[in-house]
Every structure is written in structure tokens, then in C-alpha cells.
Amino acid sequence: MTSAPITRIGILTGGGDAPGLNAVIRAVVKSAWNSRIECVGLEDSFDGLIEPHRSRALTPRDVTGILRLGGTILGTTNRGNPFAYPVSTSEGVHDYSDRVVDTFHKMGLGALIVIGGDGTLAIAHQFCNRGIPIVGIPKTIDNDIVGTTNCFGFDTAVDFATDAIDRLHTTAEAHHRIMIVEVMGRYAGWIALYAGVAGGADAILIPEIPFDIALVAQRLRERDAWGAKFSIVVVAEGAYHKGGTLSLVQEARDGYAERLGGIGARVCETLARELGKETRSVVLGHLQRGGAPTSFDRVLATRFGGKAVQLVWSGEFGTMVAFDPPNIVARRLEDVVGKTKTVPLDHDLLLTAKALGVTFGD
Ligand code: F6P
């Protein structure tokens, strides 16, 4: 017996935003429409299935002109896990997963396209196991999702961080200072590595390589010795001193992930002390997640959206679209969730940077 074709799907965006989310939504809505599939946009991640009034039909007209926009027209949240939903009472968290499954069916949806990072995709996987047909689309500026060479948003974040480093270069040189740039990257140093190399940083500190600040200072002294007089240090927010711990501004608690920050300022203080030079630190923070996606991210997001609708059409659920250059492929969700794609210590870019004299503090 063949099952009835799917005529209605839900789409949601979860976790931190990333440039390219709107490009994906547009691609899904337009290609679904052309395959006679209606799209329902669910607002603020799974909240749109907890509270059914937070959803709306999306037609090509609703997504016209959003390709180049940052953010997400559907809204997002990174504390909306329906299996452990934070509630503002002494209860702590509440499990709304039954309601999500129920609402999914009541809305007459045949499948769900979930666009998110590892946390959101892990929730999606749990709902797959509860019988909801799901196709995932990976999203994160950190580029740390297993199974895909790139996530959209990463290229835009690297581009922005590179531009920031370029600007800091001129002022660093003018004042003979050391400038420290803290970039995002909780548990993986992809942004720091790529933007650091693209921006010509002298030191790049990433979570994969706990650093020794004395070695960083030594490298910067050597630069001074041959007359460089200024240096640029790029630090991922998740980098930490050898034997130390992550620099947190807030511990994880019910439904909320830990928040990182502060390592740039610490490195700045220590280097000022060690070298007796003027240092300044800059945190790029959420600026890296804002603004228009680069053309690379627009194209990748569009390819991801188109492929996700093809997977719905062919009934390949429990999957995640992925970039395996030059192709867009499908991976099993169970093979990718709960893992982090960190920078391998033998990655050619890391080795090349080292060969050029960049220190990683090891
Ligand atoms: O996971 C993407 C990311 O940009 C991390 O690099 C960063 O630590 C986090 O999001 C910040 O999230 P929030 O918006 O909750 O502060």
C-alpha cells in the first residue's frame, strides 16, 4: 500500500540565528509551492507547535524579498526544548512533547522541516522517534555540525570577523599595540581559524588547543624583536588556558545553555602584564550573527532548502541535508546529533598557519 502524498508541511527555525535562515525558508516555501505542498511557518522554534496560534501559512508572496535578509521571519529561541521547557514557576521544566505531537497531527501536517543547530536537531531526532516525519537542515555560524562540510552562516561570520581584523590591523599598527579579538565558537575554533588566517593574525587560540600564554607572549616578543611592533591575537570564546576551564558569563541551568565570554579580556590583561605593552580587546559577539548572508551562504541555504523539499517528496525522513562538496546529500539524523565537529589537529589550514609562524599557544 502506498501512503497518500504529503500536501502540507511545517517549517521552523530553532537555536541561535544565523545569516541564511531566511534564504532557506524562501527556498523551502517556493519549491514546496511548486510541488503543490503547502507550508505552515511555525513561530519561535517548537513553540509554534506548543501554542498552535503561533503559526501561519507561507506562500511565495510571503517570502519574496527575504533572500538577502539576516535573522529569521519565523523567530527563534534557544530555550524552547519541548521535552524540558523552562516554566516560570517552581516546577523548573515541563515536558510538552505530547502536545507537540498532538498539534502536529491536528494541524494536518504531513512532515516537518527543522532548521537548527545541534540542540534543535537533537530535539528533531527525538520527535522522529515519536513518529513525526522530519527533515533537518543544519545551521550554525560555529560550523560545528558533524556530517556537513559547511553550515550556512559560517561564511558570513568569517567574512565579518575578517573585516573586523583588517580594521584592527591599522589601528594596532598606528599605536604599536597588541589587539585581541574575541570571536564566537563555543566548542570549535572554526571561525577563529578561518578569520584568523584570512585576517593575518599572529596568534589564534581555539578550544581544540588549550593554550600556554607564555608561548603566545614569546611569539609576540619575537615579532617585536624584528621590528613588527604590533600584533593581532584572535581568540575563540571557547578557548582556555592549558589546565584551565572555559570562561563563562553564566552557568547552564534548566533549559538554558551555558554562556561563554571573557576570555579575550583575560588574554588581554595577561599579555599586557607579560609584555609591558599596550593591549586592547574587542568582542565581536552577536555582530557575527547579524547582517546579510554572503553569496556563498545564500547559495548554500537555497540548495539546502531545495534538497529538504526533495527529501520530503521522496519520503526520506529522519535525515539532515548536508554539504559534501560538490554535492548536497542526506545524512541520517542519528549519525550526526550529539556530536561536535571540532577542528582536527592535523587540519591543513591549521598546519599551514603554523608553518607560516602563527602560534596556537602550544
Ligand atoms: O552557537 C552559535 C553561537 O553563536 C555561539 O558561538 C555562541 O556562544 C552562542 O551562539 C551565543 O548564543 P546566545 O545568542 O544565546 O547568546
XYZ file of N, CA and C in Angstrom, residues 10 22 45 51 99 120 125 136 157 161 171 185 236 282 285 297 299 314 323 348 352:
63
model
N 5.186 21.601 7.926
C 5.529 22.696 8.837
C 7.006 23.010 8.688
N 16.641 32.971 6.414
C 15.538 33.408 5.547
C 15.686 32.861 4.128
N 10.675 28.483 16.908
C 11.072 27.083 17.053
C 9.852 26.198 17.360
N 1.998 26.136 21.091
C 0.860 27.058 21.061
C 0.457 27.245 19.589
N 2.098 17.364 23.581
C 1.300 18.426 22.966
C 1.826 18.749 21.555
N 18.768 21.829 18.386
C 17.461 21.741 17.716
C 17.351 20.427 16.941
N 15.350 14.862 16.280
C 15.584 13.414 16.267
C 14.675 12.704 17.278
N 15.894 17.520 8.618
C 16.635 18.589 9.296
C 17.517 19.367 8.327
N 29.895 34.891 8.907
C 30.547 35.226 10.177
C 32.055 35.407 9.974
N 34.201 38.802 10.605
C 35.331 38.797 11.548
C 36.624 39.203 10.826
N 44.768 50.219 13.228
C 44.907 50.945 14.489
C 45.997 50.307 15.370
N 32.387 30.770 18.804
C 32.939 29.418 18.637
C 33.006 28.799 20.018
N 38.987 32.380 20.171
C 37.612 31.857 20.151
C 37.059 31.963 21.567
N 38.646 43.411 21.883
C 37.360 43.687 21.245
C 36.592 42.369 21.182
N 31.135 39.278 19.282
C 29.816 38.827 19.749
C 28.780 38.617 18.656
N 26.715 31.806 1.360
C 25.687 31.328 2.298
C 24.293 31.348 1.687
N 23.601 30.826 -1.445
C 23.518 29.684 -2.383
C 23.396 28.375 -1.593
N 10.332 12.553 -1.527
C 10.674 11.127 -1.700
C 10.526 10.330 -0.400
N 26.270 19.338 3.155
C 27.139 19.717 2.034
C 28.350 18.796 2.044
N 44.647 20.876 7.455
C 45.697 21.507 6.641
C 45.809 23.018 6.902
N 49.124 24.749 8.043
C 49.675 25.808 7.188
C 49.922 27.074 8.002
